[in-house]
PDB file of C-alpha atoms in Angstrom:
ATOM      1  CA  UNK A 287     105.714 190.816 195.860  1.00 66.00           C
ATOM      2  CA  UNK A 288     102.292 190.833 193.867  1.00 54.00           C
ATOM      3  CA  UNK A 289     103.561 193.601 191.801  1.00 61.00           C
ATOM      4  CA  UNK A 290     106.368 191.521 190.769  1.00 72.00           C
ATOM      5  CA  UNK A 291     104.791 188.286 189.938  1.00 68.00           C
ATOM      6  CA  UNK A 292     101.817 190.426 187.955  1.00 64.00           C
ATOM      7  CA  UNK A 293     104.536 192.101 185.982  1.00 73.00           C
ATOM      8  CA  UNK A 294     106.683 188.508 185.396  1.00 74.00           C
ATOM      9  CA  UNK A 295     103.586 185.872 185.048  1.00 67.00           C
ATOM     10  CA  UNK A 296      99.948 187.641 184.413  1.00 79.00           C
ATOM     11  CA  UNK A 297     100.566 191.179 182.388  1.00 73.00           C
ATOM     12  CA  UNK A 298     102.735 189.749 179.479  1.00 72.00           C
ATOM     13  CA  UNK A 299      99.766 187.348 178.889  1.00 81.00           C
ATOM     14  CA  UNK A 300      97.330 189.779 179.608  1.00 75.00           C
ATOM     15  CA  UNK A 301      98.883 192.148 177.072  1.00 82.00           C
ATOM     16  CA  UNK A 302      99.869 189.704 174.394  1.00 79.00           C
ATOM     17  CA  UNK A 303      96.287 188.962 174.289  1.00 82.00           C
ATOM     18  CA  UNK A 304      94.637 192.667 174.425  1.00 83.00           C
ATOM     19  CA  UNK A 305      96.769 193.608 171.523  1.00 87.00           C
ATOM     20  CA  UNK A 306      95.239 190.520 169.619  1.00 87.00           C
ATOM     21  CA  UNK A 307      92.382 192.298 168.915  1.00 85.00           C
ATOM     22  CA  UNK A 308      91.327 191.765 165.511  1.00 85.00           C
ATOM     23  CA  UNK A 309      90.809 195.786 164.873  1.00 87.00           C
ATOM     24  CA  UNK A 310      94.138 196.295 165.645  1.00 90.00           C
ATOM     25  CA  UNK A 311      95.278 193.571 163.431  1.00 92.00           C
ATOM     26  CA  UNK A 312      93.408 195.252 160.458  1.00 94.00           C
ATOM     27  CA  UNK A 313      95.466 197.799 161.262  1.00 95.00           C
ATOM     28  CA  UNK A 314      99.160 197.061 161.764  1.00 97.00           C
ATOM     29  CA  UNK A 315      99.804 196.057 157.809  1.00 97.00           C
ATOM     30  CA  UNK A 316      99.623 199.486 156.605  1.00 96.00           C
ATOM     31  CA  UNK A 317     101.317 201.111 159.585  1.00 97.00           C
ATOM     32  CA  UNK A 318     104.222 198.549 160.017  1.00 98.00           C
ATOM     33  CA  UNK A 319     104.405 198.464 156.100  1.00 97.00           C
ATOM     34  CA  UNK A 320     105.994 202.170 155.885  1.00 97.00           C
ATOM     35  CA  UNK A 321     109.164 200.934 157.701  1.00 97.00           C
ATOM     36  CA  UNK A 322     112.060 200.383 156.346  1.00 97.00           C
ATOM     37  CA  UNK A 323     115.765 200.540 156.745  1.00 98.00           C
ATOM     38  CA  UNK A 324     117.580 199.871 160.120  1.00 98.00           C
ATOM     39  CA  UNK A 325     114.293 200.047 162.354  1.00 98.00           C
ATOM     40  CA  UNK A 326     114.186 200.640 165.920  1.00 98.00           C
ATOM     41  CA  UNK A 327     110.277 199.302 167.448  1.00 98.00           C
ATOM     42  CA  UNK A 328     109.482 201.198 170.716  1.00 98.00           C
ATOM     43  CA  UNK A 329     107.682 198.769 172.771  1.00 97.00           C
ATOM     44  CA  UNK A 330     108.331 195.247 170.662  1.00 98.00           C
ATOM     45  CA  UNK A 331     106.112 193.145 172.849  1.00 95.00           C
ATOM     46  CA  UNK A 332     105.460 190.032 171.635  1.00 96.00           C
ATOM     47  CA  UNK A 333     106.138 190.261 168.497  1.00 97.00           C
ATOM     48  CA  UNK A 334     102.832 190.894 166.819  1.00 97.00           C
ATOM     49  CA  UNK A 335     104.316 193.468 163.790  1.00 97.00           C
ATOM     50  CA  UNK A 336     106.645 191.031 162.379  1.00 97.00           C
ATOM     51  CA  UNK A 337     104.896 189.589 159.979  1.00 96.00           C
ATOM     52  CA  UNK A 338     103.698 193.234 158.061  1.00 97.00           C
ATOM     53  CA  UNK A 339     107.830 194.271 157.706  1.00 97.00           C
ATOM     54  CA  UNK A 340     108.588 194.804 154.119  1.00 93.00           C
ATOM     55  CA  UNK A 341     111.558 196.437 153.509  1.00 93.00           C
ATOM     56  CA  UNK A 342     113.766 195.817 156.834  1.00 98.00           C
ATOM     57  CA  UNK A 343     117.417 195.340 156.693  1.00 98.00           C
ATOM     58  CA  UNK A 344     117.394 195.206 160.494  1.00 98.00           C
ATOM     59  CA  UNK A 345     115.113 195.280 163.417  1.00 98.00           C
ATOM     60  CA  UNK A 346     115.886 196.667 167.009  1.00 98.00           C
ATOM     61  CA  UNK A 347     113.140 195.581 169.434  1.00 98.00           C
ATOM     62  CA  UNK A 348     112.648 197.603 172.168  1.00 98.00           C
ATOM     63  CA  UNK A 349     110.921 196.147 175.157  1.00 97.00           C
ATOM     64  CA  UNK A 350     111.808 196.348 178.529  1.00 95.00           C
ATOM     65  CA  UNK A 351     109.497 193.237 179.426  1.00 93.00           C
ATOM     66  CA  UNK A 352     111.997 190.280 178.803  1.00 94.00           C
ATOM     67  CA  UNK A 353     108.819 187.560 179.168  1.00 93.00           C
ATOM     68  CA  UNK A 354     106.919 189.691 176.812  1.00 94.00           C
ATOM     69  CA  UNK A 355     110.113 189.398 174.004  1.00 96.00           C
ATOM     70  CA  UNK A 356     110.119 186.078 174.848  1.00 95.00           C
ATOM     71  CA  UNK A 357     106.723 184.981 173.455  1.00 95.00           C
ATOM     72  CA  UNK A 358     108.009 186.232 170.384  1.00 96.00           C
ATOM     73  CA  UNK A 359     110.735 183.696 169.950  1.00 95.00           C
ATOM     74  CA  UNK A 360     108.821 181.526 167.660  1.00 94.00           C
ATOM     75  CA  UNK A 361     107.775 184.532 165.213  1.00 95.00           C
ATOM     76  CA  UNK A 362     111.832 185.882 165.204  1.00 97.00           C
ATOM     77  CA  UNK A 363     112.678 182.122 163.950  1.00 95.00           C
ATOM     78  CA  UNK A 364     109.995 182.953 160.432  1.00 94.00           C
ATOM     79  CA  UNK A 365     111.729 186.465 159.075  1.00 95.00           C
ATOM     80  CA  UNK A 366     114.507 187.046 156.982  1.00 94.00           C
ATOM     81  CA  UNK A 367     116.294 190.164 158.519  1.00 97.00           C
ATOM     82  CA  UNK A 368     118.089 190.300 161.834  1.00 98.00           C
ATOM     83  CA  UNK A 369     116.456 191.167 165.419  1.00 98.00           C
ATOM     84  CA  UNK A 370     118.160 192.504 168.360  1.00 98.00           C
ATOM     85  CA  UNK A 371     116.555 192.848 171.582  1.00 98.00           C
ATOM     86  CA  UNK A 372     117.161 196.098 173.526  1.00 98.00           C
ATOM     87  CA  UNK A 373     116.325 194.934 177.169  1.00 97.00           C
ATOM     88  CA  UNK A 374     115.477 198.881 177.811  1.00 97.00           C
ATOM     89  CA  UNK A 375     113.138 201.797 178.177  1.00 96.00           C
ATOM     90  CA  UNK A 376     112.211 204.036 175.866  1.00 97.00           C
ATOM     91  CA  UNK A 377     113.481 206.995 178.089  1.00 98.00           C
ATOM     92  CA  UNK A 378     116.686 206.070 177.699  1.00 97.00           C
ATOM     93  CA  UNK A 379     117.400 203.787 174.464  1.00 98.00           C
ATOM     94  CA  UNK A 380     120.855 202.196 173.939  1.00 98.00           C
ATOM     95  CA  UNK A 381     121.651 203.603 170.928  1.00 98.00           C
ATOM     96  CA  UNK A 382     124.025 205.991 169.179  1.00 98.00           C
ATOM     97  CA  UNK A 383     122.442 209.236 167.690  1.00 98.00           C
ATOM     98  CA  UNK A 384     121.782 209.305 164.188  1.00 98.00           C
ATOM     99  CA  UNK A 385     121.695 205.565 163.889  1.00 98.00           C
ATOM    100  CA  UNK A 386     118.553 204.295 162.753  1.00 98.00           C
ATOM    101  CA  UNK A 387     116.641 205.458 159.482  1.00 98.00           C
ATOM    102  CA  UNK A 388     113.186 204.516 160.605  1.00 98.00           C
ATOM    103  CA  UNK A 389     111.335 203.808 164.364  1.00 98.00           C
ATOM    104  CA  UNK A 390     108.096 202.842 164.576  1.00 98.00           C
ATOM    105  CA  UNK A 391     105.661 203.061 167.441  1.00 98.00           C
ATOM    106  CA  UNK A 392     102.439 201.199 167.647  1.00 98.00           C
ATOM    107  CA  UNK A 393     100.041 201.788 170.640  1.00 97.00           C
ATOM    108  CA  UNK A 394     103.238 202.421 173.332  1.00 97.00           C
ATOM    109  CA  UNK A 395     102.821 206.097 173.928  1.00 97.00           C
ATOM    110  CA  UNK A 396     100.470 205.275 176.315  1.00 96.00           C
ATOM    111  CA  UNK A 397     102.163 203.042 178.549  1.00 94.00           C
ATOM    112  CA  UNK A 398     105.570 204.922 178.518  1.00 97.00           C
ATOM    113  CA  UNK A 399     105.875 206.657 181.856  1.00 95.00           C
ATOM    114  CA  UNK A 400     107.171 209.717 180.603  1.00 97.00           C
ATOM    115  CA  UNK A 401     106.642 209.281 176.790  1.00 98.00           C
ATOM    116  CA  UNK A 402     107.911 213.167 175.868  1.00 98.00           C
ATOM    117  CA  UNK A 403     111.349 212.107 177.237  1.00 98.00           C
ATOM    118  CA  UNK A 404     111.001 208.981 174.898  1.00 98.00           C
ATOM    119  CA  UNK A 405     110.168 210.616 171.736  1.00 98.00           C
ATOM    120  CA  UNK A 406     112.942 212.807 172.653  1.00 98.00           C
ATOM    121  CA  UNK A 407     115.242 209.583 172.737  1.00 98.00           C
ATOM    122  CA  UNK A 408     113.679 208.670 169.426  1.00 98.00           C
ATOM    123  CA  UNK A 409     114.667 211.900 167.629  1.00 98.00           C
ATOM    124  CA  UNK A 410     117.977 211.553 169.276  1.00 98.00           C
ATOM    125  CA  UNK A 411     118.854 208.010 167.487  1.00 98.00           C
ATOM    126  CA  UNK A 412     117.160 208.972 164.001  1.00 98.00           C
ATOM    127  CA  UNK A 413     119.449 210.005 161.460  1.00 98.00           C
ATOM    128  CA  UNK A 414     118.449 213.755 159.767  1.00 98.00           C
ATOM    129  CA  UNK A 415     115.233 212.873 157.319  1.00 97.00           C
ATOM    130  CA  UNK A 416     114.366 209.376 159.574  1.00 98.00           C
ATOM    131  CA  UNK A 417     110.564 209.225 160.121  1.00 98.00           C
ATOM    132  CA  UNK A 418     108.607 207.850 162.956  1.00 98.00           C
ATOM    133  CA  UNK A 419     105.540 205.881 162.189  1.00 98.00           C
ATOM    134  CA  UNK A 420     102.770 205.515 164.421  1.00 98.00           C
ATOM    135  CA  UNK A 421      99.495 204.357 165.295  1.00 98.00           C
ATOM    136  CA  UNK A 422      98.639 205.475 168.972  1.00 98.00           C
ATOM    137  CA  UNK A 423      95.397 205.976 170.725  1.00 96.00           C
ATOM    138  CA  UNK A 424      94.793 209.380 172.615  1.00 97.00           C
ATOM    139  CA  UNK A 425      93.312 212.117 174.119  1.00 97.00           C
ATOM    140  CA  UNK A 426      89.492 212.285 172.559  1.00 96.00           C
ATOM    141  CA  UNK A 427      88.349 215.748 170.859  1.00 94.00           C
ATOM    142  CA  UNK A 428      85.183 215.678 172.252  1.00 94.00           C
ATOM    143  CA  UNK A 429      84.857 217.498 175.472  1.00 96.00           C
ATOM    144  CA  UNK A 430      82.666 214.783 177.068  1.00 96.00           C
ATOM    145  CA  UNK A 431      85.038 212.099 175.908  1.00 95.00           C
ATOM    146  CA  UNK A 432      87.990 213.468 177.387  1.00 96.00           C
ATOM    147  CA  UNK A 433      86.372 213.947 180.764  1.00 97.00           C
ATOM    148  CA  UNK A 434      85.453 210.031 180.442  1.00 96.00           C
ATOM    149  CA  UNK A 435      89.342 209.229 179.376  1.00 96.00           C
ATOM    150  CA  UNK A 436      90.131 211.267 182.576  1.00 96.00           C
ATOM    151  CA  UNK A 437      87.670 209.545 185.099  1.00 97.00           C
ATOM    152  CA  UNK A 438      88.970 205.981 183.816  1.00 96.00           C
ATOM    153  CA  UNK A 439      92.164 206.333 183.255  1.00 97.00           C
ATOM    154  CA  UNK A 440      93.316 205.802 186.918  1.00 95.00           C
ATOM    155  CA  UNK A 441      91.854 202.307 186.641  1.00 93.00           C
ATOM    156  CA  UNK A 442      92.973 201.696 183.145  1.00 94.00           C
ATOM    157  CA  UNK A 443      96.764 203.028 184.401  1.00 92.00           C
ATOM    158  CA  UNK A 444      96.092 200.104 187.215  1.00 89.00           C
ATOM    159  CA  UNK A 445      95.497 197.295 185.100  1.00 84.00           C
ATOM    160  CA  UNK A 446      97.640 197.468 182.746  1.00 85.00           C
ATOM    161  CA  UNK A 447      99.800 200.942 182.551  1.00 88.00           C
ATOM    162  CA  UNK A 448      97.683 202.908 179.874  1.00 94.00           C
ATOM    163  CA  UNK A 449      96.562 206.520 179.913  1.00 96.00           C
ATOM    164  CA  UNK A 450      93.882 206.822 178.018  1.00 96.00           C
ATOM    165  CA  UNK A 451      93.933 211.430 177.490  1.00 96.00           C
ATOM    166  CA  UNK A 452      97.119 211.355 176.303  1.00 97.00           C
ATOM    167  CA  UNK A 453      97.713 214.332 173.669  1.00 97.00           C
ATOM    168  CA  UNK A 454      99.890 212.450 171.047  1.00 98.00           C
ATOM    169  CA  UNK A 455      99.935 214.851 168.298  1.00 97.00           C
ATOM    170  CA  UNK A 456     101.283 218.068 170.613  1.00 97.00           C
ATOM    171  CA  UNK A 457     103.616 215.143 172.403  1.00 98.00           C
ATOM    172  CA  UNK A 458     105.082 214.249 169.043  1.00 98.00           C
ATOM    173  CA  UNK A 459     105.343 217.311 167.653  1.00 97.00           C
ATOM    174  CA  UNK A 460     106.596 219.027 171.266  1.00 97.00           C
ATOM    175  CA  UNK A 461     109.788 216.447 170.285  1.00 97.00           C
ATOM    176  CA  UNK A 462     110.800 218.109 167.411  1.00 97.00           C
ATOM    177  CA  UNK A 463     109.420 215.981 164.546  1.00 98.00           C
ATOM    178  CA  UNK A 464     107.398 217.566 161.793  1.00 98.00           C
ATOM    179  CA  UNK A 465     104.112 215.868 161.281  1.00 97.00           C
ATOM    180  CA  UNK A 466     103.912 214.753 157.361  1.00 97.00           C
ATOM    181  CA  UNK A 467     100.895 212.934 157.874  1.00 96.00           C
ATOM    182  CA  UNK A 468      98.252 212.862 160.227  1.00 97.00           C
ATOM    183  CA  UNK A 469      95.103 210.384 160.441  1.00 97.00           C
ATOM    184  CA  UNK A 470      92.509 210.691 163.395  1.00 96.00           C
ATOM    185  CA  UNK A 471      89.918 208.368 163.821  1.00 95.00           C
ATOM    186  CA  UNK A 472      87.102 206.707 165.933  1.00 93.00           C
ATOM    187  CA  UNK A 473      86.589 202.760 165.896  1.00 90.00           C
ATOM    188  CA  UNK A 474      83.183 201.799 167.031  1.00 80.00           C
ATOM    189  CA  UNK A 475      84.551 199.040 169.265  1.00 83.00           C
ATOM    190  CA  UNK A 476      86.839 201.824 171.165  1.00 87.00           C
ATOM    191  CA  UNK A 477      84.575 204.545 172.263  1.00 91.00           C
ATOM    192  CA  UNK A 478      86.967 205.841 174.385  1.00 93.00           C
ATOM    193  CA  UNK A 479      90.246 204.890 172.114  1.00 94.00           C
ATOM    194  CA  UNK A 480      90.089 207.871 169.436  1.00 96.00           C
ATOM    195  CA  UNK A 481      93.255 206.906 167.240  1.00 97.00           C
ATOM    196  CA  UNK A 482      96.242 208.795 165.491  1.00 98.00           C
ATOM    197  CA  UNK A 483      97.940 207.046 162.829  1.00 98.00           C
ATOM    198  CA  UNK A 484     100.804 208.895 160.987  1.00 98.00           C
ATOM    199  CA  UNK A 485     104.101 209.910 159.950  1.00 98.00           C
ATOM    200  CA  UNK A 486     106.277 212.208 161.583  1.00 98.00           C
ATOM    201  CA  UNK A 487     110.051 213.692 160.287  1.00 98.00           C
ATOM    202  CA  UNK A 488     113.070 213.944 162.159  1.00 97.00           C
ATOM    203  CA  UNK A 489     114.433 217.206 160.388  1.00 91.00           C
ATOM    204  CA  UNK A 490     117.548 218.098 162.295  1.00 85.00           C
TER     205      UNK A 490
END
């Protein structure tokens, strides 16, 4: 019963605000600005890429947290291309294969129970030559790091579903996609957050 009213009432606004923070928002412009196309966004949230779309001609939003999509409501109402909401996992996505031209994933990979199944999914609905974009956080380089990311990431998994050693770059590549670009990267504020930003090709 706690579960459930943490998941409906106190981890949508938990999340909304934790992905608020102001380094992140520095961020999303010139990840969310590579998109274009018929977009599919794993993990949609509430909302907070919207305003950095350029050159959308239609956005699915994937989120499988209905109270999170809701918060987003008011942002949908300000852009000029059409949303629809995909009340679904990323393991198993709703669409037909070779359907979208560009999907987009912005600090998800974590939370996604089994994320290689997901980037499977998205590789599945991308039409030949799509591209994922991504920012993600993952598994640190540094050997002392990583055994940090492993000591706290059954208490980071608690509160709110994140692994923090997750190896995005072999999990992305592992899918099939063909790594064009590839930016790694420490913030100060994130010690144990080492980031991945990039673009990856679905070449079928």
């Amino acid at each position: 019963m706690f579960k459930n009213f943490y998941n409906k009432y106190i981890f949508p606004k938990f999340m909304n605000f934790v992905m608020k923070n102001r380094e992140m928002e520095k961020l999303r412009p010139g990840v969310v600005g590579m998109a274009g196309g018929v977009v599919l966004e794993i993990g949609f949230g509430s909302g907070l890429n919207l305003p950095y779309y350029k050159n959308v001609t239609k956005l699915y939003a994937l989120e499988p947290s209905a109270e999170l999509y809701n918060m987003a409501r008011g942002l949908i109402e300000k852009i000029s291309f059409p949303v629809e909401y995909l009340n679904a996992s990323a393991e198993k996505i709703p669409l037909s294969n070779n359907s979208i031209d560009c999907a987009i994933s912005t600090w998800v990979l974590c939370s996604i129970p089994k994320p290689e199944i997901a980037l499977k999914e998205v590789f599945r609905v991308l039409k030949p030559g799509g591209k994922l974009v991504f920012i993600e956080h993952g598994k640190s380089p540094k050997n002392f790091t990583a055994k940090l990311q492993k000591l706290f990431t059954p208490i980071s998994k608690c509160v709110a579903g994140c692994h923090l050693d997750r190896e995005v770059e072999n999990l992305i590549q592992d899918s099939g996609f063909e790594l064009q670009k590839l930016e790694k990267f420490q913030p100060l504020s994130k010690p144990l957050a080492p980031m991945y930003k990039g673009v990856a090709l679905c070449k079928k």
